[in-house]
mmCIF file of C-alpha atoms in Angstrom:
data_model
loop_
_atom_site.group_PDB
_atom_site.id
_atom_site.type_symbol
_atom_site.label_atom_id
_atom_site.label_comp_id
_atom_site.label_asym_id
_atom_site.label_seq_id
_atom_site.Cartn_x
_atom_site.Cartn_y
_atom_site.Cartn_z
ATOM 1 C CA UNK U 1 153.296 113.093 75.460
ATOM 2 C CA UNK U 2 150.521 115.605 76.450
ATOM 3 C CA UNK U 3 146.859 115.383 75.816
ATOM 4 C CA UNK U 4 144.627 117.891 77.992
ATOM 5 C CA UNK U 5 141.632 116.635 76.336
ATOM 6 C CA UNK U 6 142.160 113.020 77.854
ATOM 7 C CA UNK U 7 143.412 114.279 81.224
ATOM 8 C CA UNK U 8 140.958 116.659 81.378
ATOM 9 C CA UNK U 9 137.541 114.164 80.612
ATOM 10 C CA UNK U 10 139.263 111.719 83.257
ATOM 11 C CA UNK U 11 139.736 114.234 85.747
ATOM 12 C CA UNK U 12 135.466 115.073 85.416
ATOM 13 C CA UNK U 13 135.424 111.249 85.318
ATOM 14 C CA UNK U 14 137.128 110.975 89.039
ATOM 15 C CA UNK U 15 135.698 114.236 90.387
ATOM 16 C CA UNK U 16 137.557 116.510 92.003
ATOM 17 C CA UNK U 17 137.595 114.714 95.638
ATOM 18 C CA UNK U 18 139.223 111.891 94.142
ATOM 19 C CA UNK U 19 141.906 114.631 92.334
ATOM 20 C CA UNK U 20 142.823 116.237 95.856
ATOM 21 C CA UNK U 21 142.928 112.779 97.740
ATOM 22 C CA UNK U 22 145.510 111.950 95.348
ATOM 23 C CA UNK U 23 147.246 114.378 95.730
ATOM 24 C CA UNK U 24 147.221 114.850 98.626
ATOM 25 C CA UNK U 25 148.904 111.169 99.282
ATOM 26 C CA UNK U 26 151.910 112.930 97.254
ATOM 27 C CA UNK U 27 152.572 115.560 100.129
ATOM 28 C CA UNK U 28 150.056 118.280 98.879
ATOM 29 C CA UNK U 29 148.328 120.170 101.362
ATOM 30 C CA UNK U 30 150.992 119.067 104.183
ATOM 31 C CA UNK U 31 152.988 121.757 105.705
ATOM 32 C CA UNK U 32 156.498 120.231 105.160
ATOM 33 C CA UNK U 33 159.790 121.750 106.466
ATOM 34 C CA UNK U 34 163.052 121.092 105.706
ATOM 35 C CA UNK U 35 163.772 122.061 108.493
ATOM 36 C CA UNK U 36 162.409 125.611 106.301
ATOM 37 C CA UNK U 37 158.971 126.037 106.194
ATOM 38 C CA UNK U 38 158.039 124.855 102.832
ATOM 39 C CA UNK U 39 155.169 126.300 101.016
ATOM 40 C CA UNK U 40 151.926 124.344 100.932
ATOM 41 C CA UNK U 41 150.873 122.899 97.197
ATOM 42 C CA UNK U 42 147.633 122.822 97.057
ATOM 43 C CA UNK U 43 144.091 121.312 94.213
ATOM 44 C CA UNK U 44 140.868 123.535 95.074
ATOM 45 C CA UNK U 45 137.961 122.563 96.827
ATOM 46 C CA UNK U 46 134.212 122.760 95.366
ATOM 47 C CA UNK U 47 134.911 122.513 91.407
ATOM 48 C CA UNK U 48 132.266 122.241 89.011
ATOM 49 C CA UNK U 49 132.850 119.751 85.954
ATOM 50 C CA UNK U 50 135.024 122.712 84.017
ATOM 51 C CA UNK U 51 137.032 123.334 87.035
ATOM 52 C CA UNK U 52 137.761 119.480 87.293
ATOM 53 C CA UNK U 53 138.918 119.192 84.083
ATOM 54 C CA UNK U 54 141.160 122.374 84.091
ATOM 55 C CA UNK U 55 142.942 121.275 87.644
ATOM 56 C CA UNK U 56 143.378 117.498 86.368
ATOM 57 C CA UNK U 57 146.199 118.931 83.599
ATOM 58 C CA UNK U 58 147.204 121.701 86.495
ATOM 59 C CA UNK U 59 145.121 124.635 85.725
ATOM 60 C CA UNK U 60 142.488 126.681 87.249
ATOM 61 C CA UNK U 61 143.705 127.678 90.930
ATOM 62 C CA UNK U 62 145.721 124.583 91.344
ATOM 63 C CA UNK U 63 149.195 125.427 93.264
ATOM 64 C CA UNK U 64 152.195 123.728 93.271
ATOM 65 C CA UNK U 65 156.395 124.248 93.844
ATOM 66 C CA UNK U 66 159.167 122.671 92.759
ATOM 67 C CA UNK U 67 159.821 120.540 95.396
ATOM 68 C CA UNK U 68 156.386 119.176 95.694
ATOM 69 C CA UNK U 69 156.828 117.727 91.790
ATOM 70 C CA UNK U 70 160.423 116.854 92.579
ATOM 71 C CA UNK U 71 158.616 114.174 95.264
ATOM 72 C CA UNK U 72 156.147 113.079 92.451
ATOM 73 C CA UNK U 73 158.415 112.357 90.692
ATOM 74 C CA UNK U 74 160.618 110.435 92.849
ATOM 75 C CA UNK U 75 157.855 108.871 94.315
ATOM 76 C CA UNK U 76 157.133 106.926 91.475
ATOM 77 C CA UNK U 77 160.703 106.378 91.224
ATOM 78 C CA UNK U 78 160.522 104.871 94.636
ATOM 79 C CA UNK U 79 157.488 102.092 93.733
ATOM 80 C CA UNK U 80 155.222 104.578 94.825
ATOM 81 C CA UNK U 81 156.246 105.028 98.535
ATOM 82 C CA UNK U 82 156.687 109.327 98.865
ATOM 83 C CA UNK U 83 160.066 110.557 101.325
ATOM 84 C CA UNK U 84 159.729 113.159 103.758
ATOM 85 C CA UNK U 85 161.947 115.630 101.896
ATOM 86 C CA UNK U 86 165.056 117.127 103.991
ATOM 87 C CA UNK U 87 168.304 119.716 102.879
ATOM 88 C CA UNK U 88 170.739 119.133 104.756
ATOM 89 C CA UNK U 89 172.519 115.772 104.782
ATOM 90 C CA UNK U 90 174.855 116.496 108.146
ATOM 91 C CA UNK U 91 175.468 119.311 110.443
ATOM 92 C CA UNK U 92 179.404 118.837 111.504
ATOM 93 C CA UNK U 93 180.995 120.227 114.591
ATOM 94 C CA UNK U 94 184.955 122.088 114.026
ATOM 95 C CA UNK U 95 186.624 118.639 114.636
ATOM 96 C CA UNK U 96 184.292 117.564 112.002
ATOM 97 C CA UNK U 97 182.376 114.671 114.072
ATOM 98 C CA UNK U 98 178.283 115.050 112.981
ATOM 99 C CA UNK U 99 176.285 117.222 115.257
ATOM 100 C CA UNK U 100 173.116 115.965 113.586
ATOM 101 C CA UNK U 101 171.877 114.339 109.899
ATOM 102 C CA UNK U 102 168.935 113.921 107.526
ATOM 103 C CA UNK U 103 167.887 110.493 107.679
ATOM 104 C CA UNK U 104 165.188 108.975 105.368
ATOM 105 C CA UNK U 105 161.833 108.394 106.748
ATOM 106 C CA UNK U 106 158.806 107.232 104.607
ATOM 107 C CA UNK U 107 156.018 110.666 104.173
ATOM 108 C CA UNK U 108 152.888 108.290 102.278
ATOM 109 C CA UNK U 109 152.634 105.078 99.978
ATOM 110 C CA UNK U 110 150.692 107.256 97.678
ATOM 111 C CA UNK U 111 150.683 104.647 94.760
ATOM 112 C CA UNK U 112 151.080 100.850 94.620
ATOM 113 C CA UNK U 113 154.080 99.306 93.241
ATOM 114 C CA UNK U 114 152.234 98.289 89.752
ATOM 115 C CA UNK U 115 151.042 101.816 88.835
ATOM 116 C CA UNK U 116 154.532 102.931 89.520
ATOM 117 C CA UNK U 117 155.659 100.853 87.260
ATOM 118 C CA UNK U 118 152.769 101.558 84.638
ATOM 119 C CA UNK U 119 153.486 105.656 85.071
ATOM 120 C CA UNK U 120 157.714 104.800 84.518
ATOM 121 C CA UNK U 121 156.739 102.726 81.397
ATOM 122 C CA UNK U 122 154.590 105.852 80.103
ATOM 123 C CA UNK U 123 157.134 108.613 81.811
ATOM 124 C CA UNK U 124 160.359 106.379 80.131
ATOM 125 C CA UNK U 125 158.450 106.905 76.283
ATOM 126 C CA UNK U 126 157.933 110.206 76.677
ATOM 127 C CA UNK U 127 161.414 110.969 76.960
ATOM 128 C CA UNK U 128 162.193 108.712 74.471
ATOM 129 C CA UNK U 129 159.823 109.510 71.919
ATOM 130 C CA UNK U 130 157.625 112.050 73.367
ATOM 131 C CA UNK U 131 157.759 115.616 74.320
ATOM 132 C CA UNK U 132 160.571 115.153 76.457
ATOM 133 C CA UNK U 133 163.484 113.914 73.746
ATOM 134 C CA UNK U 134 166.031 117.443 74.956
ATOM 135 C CA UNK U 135 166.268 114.976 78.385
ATOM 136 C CA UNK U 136 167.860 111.540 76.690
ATOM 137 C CA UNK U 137 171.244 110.340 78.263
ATOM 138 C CA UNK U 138 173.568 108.342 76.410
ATOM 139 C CA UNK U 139 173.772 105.000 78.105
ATOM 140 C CA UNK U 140 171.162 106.135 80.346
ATOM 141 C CA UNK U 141 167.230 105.259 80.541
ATOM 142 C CA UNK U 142 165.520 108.986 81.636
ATOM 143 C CA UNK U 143 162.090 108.893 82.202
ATOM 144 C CA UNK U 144 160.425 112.178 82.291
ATOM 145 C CA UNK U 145 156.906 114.382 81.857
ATOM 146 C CA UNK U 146 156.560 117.714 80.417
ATOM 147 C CA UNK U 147 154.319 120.681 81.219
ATOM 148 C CA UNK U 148 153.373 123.988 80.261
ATOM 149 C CA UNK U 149 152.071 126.140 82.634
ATOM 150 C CA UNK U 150 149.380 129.290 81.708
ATOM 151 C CA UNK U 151 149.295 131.460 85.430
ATOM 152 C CA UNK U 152 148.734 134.827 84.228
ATOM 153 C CA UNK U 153 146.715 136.741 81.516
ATOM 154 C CA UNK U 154 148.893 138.470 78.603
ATOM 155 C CA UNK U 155 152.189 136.609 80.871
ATOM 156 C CA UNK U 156 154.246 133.755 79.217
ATOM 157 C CA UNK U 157 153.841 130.306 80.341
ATOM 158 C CA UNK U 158 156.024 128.364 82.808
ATOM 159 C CA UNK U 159 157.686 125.527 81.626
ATOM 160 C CA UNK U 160 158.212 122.431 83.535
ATOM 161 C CA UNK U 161 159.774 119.003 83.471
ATOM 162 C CA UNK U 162 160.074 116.711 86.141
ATOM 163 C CA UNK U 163 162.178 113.545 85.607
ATOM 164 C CA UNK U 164 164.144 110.857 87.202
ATOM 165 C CA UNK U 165 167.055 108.525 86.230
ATOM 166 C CA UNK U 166 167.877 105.663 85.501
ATOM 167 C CA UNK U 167 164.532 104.262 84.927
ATOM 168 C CA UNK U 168 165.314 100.733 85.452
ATOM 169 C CA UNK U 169 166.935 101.831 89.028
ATOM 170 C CA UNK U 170 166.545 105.513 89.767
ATOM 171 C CA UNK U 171 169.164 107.489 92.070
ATOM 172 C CA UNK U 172 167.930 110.927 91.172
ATOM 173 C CA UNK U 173 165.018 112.940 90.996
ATOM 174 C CA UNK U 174 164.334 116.334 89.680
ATOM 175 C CA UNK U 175 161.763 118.771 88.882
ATOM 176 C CA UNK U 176 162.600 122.328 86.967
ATOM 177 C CA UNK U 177 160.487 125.435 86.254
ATOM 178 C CA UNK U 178 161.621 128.051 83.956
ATOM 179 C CA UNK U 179 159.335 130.536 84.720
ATOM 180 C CA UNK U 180 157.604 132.171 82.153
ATOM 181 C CA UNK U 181 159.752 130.375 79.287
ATOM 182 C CA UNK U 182 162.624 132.219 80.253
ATOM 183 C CA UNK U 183 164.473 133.760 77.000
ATOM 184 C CA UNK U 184 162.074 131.449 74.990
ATOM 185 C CA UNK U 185 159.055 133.262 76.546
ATOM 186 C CA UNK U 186 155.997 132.469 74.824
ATOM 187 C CA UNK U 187 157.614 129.598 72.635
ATOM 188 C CA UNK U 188 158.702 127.732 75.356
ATOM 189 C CA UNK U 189 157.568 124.350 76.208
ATOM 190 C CA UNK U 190 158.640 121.967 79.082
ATOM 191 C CA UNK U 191 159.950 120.081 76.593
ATOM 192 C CA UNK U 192 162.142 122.784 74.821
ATOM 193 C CA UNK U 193 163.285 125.041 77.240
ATOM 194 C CA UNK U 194 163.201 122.917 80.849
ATOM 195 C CA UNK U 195 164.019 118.931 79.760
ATOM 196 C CA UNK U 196 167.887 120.352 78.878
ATOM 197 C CA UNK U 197 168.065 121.623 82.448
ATOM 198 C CA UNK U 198 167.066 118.572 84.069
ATOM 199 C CA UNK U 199 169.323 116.689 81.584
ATOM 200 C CA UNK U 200 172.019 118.751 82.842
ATOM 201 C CA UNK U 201 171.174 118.238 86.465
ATOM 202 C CA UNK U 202 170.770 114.325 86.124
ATOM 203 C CA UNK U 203 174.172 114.067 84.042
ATOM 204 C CA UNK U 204 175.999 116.359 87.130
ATOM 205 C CA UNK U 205 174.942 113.574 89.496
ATOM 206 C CA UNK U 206 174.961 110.555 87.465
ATOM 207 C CA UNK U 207 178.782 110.916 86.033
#
């Protein structure tokens, strides 16, 4: 579930160096291509104790896309050890023999092993009892995290939910913004209006 209060005292608590070394051991900050150029997510420099506690639940000037939470989240799905992210999977010639392929190569260990497993315990009861219920699979263990995004004054939030499956062994990742709420507008919720996507994603691949 969500609790800005408690993310926001511990991210004062840590300071915001401590915030962007973090993140920045998930791939923020790095210019990554795909071979695209992808753009850079990014957690401010110089913040004062309000500032800190605003960017530790995403806030403030705190910038970050899709695929950057798509590699959180399989990062923890991989024990902690982050992928350099790539599209394509082959490049074939007319005969169909491979001209070139994507081959998996480690980006940063930017968690250990045991707080992977601590963040897919707490990610695994969200979805099951939390904010993230729309993303439950029968048969399936999802674990997942919501969020709800404020970026512009007067402007509906974005909604977010970034997931991966199945818990126990995960195979997919996935990270979705509907951006500001889509049809829901301002009664969307990452919970409401993006879990069903990435149910809908994870079920596509899964089955």
């Amino acid at each position: 579930s969500s609790c800005n209060t408690a993310v926001g005292w511990l991210g004062m608590e840590l300071g915001g160096g401590a915030l962007r070394q973090q993140a920045a051991k998930f791939g923020f900050g790095d210019q990554l291509a795909v071979p695209m150029r992808v753009t850079a997510s990014s957690v401010p420099a110089e913040l004062n104790k309000p500032q800190e506690a605003q960017s530790a639940v995403g806030q403030y000037d705190v910038r970050v896309t899709p695929l950057q939470m798509a590699m959180v989240a399989a990062g923890i799905a991989n024990k902690g050890v982050v992928m350099k992210p790539y599209l394509v999977q082959s490049v074939l010639a007319s005969d169909l023999t491979t001209i070139e392929s994507g081959e998996p190569s480690t980006l940063s260990e930017a968690i250990s092993p045991d707080v992977a497993a601590e963040l897919t315990t707490m990610m695994t009861s969200v979805v099951a009892s939390g904010t993230g219920t729309a993303a439950q699979m029968d048969g399936i263990t999802v674990a997942g995290k919501t969020g709800t995004a404020q970026h512009a004054p007067g402007a509906a939030p974005h909604a977010w939910f970034i997931s991966f499956a199945p818990a126990e062994n995960p195979t997919v990742a996935v990270a979705v913004v509907v951006e500001e709420g889509g049809t829901a507008g301002n009664e969307a919720s990452g919970g409401r209006t993006a879990a069903p996507v990435a149910k809908a994603i994870m079920e596509a691949v899964l089955r």
